[in-house]
Coordinates of C-alpha atoms in Angstrom, one line a residue:
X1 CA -25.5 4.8 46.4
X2 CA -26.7 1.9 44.5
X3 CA -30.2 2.7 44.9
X4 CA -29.4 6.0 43.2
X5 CA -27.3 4.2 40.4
X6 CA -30.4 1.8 39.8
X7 CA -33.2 4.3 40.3
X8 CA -31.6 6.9 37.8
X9 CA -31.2 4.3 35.1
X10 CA -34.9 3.2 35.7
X11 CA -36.1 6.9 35.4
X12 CA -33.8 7.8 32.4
X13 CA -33.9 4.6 30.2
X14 CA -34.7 6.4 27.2
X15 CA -31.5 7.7 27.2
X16 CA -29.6 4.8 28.4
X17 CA -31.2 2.7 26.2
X18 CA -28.8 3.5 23.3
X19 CA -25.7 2.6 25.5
X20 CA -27.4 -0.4 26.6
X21 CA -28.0 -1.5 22.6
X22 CA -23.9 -0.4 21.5
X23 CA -23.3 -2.9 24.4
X24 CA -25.2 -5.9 23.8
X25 CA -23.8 -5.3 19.6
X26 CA -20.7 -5.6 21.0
X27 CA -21.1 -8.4 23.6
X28 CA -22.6 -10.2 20.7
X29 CA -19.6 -9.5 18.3
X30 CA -17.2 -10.6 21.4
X31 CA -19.4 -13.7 21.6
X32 CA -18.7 -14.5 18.1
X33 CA -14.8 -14.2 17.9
X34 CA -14.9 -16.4 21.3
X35 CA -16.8 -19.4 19.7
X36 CA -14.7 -19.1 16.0
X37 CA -11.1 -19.4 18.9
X38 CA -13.3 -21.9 20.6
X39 CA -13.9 -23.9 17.5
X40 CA -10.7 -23.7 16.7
X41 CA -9.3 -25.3 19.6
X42 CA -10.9 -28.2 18.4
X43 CA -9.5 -28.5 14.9
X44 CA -5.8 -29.3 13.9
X45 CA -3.6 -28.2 11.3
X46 CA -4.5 -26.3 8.3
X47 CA -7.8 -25.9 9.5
X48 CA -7.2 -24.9 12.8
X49 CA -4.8 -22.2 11.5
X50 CA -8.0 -20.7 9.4
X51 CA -10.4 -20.8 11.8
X52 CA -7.9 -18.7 14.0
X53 CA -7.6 -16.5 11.1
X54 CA -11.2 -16.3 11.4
X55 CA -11.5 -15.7 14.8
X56 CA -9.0 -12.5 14.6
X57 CA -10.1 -11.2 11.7
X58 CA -13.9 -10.8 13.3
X59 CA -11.9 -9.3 16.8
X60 CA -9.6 -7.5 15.0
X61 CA -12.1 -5.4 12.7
X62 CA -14.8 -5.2 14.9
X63 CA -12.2 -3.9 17.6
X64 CA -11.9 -0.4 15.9
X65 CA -15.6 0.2 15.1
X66 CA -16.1 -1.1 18.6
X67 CA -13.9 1.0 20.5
X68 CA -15.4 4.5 18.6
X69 CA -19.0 3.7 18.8
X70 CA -18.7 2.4 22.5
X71 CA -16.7 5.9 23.6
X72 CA -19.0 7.7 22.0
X73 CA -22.3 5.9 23.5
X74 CA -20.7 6.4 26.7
X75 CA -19.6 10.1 26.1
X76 CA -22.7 11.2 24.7
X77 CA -25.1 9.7 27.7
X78 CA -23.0 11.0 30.4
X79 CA -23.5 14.8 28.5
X80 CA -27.0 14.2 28.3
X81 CA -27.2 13.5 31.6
X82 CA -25.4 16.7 32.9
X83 CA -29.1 18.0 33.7
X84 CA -29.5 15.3 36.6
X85 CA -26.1 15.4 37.8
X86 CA -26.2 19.2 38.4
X87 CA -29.7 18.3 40.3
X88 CA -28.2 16.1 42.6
X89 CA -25.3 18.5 43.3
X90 CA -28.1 20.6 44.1
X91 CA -29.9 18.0 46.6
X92 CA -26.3 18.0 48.0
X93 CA -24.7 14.8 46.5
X94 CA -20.8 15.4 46.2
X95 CA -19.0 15.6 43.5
X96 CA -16.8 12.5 43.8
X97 CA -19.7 11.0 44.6
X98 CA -21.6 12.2 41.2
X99 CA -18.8 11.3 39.5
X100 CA -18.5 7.5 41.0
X101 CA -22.3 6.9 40.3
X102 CA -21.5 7.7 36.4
X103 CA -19.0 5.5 36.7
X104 CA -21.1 3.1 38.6
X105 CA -23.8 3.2 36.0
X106 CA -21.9 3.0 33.0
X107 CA -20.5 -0.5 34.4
X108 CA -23.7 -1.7 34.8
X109 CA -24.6 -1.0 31.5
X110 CA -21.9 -2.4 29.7
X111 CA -22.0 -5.2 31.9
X112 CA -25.0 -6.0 31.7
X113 CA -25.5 -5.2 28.0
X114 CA -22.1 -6.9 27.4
X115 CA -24.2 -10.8 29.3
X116 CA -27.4 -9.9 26.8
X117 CA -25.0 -9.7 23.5
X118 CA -22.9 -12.8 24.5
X119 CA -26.3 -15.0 25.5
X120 CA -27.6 -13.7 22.0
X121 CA -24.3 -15.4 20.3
X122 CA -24.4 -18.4 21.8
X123 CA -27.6 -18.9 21.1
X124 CA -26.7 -17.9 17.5
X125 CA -23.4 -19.1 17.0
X126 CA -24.3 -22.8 15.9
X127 CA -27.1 -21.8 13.4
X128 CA -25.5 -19.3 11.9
X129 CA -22.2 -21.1 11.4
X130 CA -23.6 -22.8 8.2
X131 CA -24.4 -19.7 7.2
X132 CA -21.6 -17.7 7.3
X133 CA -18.9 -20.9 6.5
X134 CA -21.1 -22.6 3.8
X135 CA -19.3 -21.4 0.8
X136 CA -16.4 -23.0 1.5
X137 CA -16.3 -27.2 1.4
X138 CA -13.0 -27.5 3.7
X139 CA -15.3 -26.4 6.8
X140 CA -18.1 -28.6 6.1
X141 CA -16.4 -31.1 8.5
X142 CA -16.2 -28.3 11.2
X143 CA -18.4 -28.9 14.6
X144 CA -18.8 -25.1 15.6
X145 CA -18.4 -25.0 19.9
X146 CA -19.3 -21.9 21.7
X147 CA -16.6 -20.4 24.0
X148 CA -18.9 -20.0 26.9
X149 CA -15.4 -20.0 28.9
X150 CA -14.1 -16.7 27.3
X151 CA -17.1 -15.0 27.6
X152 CA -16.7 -13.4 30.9
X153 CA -13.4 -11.6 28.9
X154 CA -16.1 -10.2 26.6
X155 CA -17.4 -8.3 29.5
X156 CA -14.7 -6.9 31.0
X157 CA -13.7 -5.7 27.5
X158 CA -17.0 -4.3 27.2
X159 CA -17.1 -2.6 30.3
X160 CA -13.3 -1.4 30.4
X161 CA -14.0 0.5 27.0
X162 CA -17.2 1.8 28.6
X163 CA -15.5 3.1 31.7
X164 CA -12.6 5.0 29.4
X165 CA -15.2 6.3 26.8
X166 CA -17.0 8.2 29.7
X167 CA -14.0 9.0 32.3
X168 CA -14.1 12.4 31.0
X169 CA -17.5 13.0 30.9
X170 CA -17.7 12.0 34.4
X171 CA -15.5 14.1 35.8
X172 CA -17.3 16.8 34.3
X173 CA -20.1 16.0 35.4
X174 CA -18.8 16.4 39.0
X175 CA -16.6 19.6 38.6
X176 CA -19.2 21.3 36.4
X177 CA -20.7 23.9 39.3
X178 CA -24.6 23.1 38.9
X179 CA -26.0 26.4 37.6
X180 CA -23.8 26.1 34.7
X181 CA -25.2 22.6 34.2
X182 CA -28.8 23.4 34.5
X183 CA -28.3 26.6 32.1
X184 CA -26.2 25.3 28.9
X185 CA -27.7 21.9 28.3
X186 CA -23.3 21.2 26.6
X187 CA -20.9 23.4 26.7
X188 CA -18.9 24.3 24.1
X189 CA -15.6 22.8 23.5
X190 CA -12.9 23.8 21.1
X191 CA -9.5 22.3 20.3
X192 CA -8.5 18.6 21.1
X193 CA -7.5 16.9 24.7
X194 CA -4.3 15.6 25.5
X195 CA -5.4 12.2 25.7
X196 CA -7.1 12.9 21.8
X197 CA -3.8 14.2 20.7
X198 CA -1.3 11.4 22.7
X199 CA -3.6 8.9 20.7
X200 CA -3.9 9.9 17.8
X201 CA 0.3 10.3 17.2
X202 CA -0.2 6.7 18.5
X203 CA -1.6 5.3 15.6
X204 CA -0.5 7.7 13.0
X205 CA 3.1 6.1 14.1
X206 CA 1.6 2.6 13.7
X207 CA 0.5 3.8 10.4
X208 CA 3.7 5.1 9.7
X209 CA 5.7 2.3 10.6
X210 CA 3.0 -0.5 8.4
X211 CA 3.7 1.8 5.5
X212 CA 7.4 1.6 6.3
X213 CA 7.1 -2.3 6.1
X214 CA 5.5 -2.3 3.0
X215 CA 8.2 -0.5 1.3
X216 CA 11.3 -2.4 2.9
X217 CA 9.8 -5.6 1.9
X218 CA 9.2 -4.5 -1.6
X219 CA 5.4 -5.2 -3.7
X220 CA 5.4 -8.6 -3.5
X221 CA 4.6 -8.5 0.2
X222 CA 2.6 -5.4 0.3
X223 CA -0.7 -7.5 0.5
X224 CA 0.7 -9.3 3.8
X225 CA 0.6 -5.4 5.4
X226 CA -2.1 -3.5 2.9
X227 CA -5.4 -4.3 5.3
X228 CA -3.7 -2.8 8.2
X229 CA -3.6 0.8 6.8
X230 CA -7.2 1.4 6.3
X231 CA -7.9 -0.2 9.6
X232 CA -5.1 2.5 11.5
X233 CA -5.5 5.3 9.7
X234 CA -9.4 4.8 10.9
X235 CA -8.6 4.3 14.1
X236 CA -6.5 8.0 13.9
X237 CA -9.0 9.6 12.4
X238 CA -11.5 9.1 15.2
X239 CA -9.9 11.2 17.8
X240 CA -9.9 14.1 15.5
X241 CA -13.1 13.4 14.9
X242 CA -14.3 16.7 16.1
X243 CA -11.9 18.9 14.9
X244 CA -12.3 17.1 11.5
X245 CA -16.2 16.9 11.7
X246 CA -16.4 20.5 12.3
X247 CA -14.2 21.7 9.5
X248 CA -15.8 19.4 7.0
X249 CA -19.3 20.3 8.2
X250 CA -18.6 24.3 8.0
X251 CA -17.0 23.7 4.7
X252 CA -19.2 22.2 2.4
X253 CA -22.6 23.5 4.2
X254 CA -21.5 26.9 3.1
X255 CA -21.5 26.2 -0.1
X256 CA -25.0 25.9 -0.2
X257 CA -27.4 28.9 0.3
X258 CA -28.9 30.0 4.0
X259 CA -32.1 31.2 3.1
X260 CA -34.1 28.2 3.6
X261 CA -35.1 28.8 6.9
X262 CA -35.2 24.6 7.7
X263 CA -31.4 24.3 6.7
X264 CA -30.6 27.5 7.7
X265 CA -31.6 25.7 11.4
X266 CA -30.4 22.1 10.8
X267 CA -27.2 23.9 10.2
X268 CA -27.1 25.3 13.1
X269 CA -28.1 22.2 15.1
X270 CA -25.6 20.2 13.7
X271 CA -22.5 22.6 14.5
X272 CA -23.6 23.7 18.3
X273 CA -23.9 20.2 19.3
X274 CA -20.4 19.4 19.1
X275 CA -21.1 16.0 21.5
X276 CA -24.0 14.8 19.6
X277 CA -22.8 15.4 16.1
X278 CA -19.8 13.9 17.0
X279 CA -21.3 10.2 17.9
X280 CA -23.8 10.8 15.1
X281 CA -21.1 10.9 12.6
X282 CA -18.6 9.2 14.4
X283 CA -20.0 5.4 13.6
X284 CA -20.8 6.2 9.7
X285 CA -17.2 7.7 9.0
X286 CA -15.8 4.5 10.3
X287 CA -18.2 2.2 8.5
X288 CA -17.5 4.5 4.9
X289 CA -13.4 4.0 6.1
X290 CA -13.2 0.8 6.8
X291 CA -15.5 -0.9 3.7
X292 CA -14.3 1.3 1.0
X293 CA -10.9 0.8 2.2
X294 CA -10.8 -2.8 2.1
X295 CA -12.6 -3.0 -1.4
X296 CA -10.2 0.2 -2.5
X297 CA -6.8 -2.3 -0.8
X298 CA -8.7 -5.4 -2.6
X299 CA -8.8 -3.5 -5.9
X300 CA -5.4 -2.3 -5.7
X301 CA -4.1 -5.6 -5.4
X302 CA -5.9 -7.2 -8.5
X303 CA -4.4 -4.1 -10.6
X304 CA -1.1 -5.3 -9.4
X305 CA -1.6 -8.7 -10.1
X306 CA -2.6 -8.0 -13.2
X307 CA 0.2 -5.6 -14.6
X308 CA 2.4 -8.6 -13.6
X309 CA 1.0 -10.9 -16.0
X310 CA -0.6 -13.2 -12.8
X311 CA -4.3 -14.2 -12.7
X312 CA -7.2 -11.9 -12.1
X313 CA -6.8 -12.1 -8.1
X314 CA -10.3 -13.4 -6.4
X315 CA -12.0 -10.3 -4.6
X316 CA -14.0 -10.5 -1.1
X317 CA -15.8 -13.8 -0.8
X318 CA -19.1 -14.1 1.2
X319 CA -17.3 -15.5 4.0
X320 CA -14.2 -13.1 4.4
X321 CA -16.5 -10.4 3.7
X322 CA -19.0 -11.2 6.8
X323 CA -16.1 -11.8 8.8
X324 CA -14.1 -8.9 7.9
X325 CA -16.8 -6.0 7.3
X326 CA -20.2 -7.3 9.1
X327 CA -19.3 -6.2 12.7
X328 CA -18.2 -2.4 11.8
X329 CA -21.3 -2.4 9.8
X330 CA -23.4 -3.8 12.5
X331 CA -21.7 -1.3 14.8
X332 CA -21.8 1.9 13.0
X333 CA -25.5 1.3 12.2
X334 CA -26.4 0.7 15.7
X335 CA -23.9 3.5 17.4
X336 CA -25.4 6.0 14.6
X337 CA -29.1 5.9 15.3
X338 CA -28.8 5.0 19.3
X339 CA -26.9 8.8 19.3
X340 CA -29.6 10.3 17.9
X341 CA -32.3 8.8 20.5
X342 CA -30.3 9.4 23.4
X343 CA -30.2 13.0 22.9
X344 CA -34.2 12.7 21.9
X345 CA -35.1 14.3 25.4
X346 CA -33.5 17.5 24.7
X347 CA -34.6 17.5 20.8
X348 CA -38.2 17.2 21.9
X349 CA -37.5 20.6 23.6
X350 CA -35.7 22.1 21.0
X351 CA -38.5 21.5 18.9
X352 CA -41.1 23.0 21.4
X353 CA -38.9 26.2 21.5
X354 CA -38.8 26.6 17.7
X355 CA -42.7 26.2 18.1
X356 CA -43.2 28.4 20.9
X357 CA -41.0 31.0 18.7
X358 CA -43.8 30.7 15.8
X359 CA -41.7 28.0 13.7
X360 CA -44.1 25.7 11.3
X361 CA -44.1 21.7 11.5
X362 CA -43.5 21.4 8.1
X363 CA -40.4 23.7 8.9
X364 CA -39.2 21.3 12.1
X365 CA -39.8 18.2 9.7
X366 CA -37.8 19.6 6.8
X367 CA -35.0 20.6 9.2
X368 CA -34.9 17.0 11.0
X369 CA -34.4 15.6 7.5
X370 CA -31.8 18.2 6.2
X371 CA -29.9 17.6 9.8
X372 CA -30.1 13.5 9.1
X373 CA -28.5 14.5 5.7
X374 CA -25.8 16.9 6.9
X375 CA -24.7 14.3 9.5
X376 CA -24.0 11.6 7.0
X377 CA -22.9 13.9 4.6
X378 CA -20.3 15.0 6.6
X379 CA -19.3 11.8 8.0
X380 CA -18.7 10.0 4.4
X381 CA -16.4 13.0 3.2
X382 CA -14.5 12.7 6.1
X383 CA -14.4 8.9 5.4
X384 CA -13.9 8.6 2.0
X385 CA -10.9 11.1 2.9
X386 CA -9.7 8.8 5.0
X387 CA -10.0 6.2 1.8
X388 CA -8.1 8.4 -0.3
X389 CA -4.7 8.3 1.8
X390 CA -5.1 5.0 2.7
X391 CA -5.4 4.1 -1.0
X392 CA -2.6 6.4 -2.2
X393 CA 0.0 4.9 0.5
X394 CA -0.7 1.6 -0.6
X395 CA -0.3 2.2 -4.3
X396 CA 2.7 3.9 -4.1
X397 CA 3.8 0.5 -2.2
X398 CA 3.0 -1.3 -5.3
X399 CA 4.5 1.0 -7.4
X400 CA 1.2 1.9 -9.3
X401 CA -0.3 5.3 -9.6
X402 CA -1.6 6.9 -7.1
X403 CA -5.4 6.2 -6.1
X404 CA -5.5 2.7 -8.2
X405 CA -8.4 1.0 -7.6
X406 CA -10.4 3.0 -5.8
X407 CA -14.0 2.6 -5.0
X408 CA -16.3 4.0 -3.5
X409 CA -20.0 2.1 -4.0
X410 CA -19.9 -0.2 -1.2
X411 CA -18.9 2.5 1.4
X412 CA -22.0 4.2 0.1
X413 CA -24.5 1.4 1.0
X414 CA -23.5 2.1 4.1
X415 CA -23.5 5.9 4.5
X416 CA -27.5 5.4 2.9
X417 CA -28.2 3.1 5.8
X418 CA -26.5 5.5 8.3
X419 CA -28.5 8.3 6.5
X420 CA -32.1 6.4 6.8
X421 CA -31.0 5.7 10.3
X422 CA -31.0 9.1 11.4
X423 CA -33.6 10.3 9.6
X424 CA -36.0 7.9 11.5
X425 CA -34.2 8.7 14.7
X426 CA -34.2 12.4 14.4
X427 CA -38.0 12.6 12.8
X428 CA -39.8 10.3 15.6
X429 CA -38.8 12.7 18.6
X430 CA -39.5 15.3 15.8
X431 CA -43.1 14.3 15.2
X432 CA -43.5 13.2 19.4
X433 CA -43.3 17.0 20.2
X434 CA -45.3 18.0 17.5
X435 CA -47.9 16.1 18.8
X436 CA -47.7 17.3 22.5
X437 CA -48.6 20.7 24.2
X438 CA -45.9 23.0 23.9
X439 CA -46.3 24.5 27.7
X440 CA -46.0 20.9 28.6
X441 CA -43.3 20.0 27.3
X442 CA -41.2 23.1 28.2
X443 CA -42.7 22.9 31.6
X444 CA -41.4 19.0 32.3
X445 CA -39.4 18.4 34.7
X446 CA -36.2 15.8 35.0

């Protein structure tokens, strides 16, 4: 069995390859919160408390960007896979086998991605240190240590998350009957799972119950609670993610007219591929959520401070703002343009189709832009949404008007990014097929 775990991986690495680079991001960003509780270990008092605080602020904020990219990654390579699966079904491998080689090679993987990221950050860890720490004077003193000791933690974290994210997708892979596999490249899927559902009332509760803190306590200790409701309401939105994606997508796209015959197409595209719109958008709605959030919470805060006669409250310094924000943006960059490559086998022939069908290039290259576009798009609205709520709850804890402080420029730095992202990602398989025979291509085999 192991030879077919390795094998597979060896002749599908284009499409594992995306998994493989979500997992060594997140082994790295495990690496990093390690060393900061290592370092800490070795401080006392004041500064030991902040370097804690350090430690969870990096887990704690990367942990939701983490969890969505990696379940995606893991999700959308075991759909693309559903080709090879059905073949082996074929060449009569089992179906609890199938699905225990899925399994099987998501843990390696993660695992091994999971070793990469964390050999990356201690490599990195003391260098960087200066870097990140060098605004503020009361850490000059600090010797940074890497937590080579917690690292093995990392990659059972990595690969536990892995193994969740594409549970489902496994067993699909062995239940789906082979001919049904080898003629609909994903099926379509409507409505929400139970497991989708059972989490997100989970952390709408959480939600629920923060927001409930912040009014008991009263506005003065509304900034000890604020940061957590971006972060949870985040987190909820991203098992509705594709009943929200798909509203959201249908909505404003038909707005616009459908005579152009590239977005009439991109359109298209983007709605039948529930599984790869999904993890496309998935990583940019969280990185718009979670940044404009904080800077919407931050904001908020300085208008209450300010009403009560108190000083102009500091914003995000360099430091806080690394620690808090650069993981999810890390994250989300990499989750959004490794979705788009792994699915770059089955968008090369999608484009030799559309060829084969008397489309133009110029056509297929407009559409691959317009499809980049309507991914992140969709994915900001949903997130600055998100914002929004977030925003209003915590105003109304302060006692301000609703939607105080708002902003929105930082999460768009990041949906631009997400957006040039994509556009490379979806045009390079774009412009591979263009080059190549049609017959060829629609003649290759798995």
């Amino acid at each position: 069995m192991m030879r077919l775990v390795l094998f597979d991986l060896r002749d599908h690495a284009v499409t594992w390859i995306g998994a493989f680079a979500v997992a060594v991001t997140c082994g790295y960003l495990g690496g990093w919160a390690a060393s900061l509780r290592a370092t800490a270990d070795l401080c006392a008092g004041t500064l030991q408390r902040n370097m804690q605080d350090a430690a969870t602020m990096v887990l704690v904020f990367s942990l939701v960007a983490a969890v969505a990219v990696l379940v995606s990654a893991a999700n959308l390579t075991v759909v693309a896979q559903r080709r090879s699966y059905a073949l082996w079904q074929l060449a009569n491998v089992g179906p609890r086998r199938v699905g225990v080689v899925v399994l099987a090679q998501l843990a390696v993987v993660a695992v091994v991605g999971a070793v990469v990221g964390t050999l990356l950050s201690a490599a990195t860890f003391v260098p960087l240190f200066s870097l990140v720490f060098g605004g503020h004077g009361k850490f000059s003193q600090v010797a940074p240590q890497v937590g080579a000791s917690s690292m093995p933690a990392v990659w059972l974290a990595v690969a536990g998350v892995f193994l969740c994210g594409g549970l489902k997708g496994a067993r699909g892979a062995a239940k789906t009957p082979p001919l049904t596999a080898l003629r609909e490249p994903e099926p379509e899927r409507r409505g929400m799972t139970w497991l989708r559902a059972l989490l997100f009332v989970a952390l709408a509760a959480c939600a629920w119950w923060v927001s409930s803190l912040m009014l008991d306590d009263g506005p003065d200790k509304v900034l000890n609670w604020s940061l957590y409701i971006p972060l949870l309401m985040v987190a909820a939105m991203v098992p509705l993610a594709p009943l929200a994606f798909s509203a959201f997508l249908s909505a404003w796209t038909s707005l616009l007219p459908q005579k152009w015959n590239a977005w009439y197409l991109a359109r298209r595209t983007a709605r039948h591929g529930l599984s790869s719109s999904t993890s496309v958008e998935t990583p940019i709605m969280v990185g718009v959520g979670l940044v404009d959030g904080v800077f919407s919470i931050v904001a908020c805060a300085a208008a209450y401070a300010e009403a009560q006669g108190a000083a102009d409250l500091a914003g995000l310094d360099f430091t806080t703002t690394i620690l808090m924000l650069g993981g999810p943006v890390l994250l989300c960059a990499v989750g959004a343009a490794v979705s788009v490559v792994m699915t770059s086998r089955s968008r090369t022939r999608d484009v030799a189709l559309f060829v084969a069908a008397g489309a133009r290039p110029a056509t297929l290259l407009a559409e691959a832009a317009c499809e980049a576009c309507i991914h992140a798009v969709t994915a900001t609205l949903v997130g600055v949404a998100v914002v929004v709520v977030s925003n209003a709850v915590v105003a109304y804890a302060y006692g301000l008007p609703l939607f105080t402080g708002l902003s929105f420029g930082e999460g768009l730095v990041v949906s631009l990014v997400g957006f040039a992202l994509v556009l490379v990602a979806t045009l390079v398989p774009t412009c591979t097929a263009l080059r190549q025979e049609t017959a060829a291509v629609l003649s290759a085999q798995e």
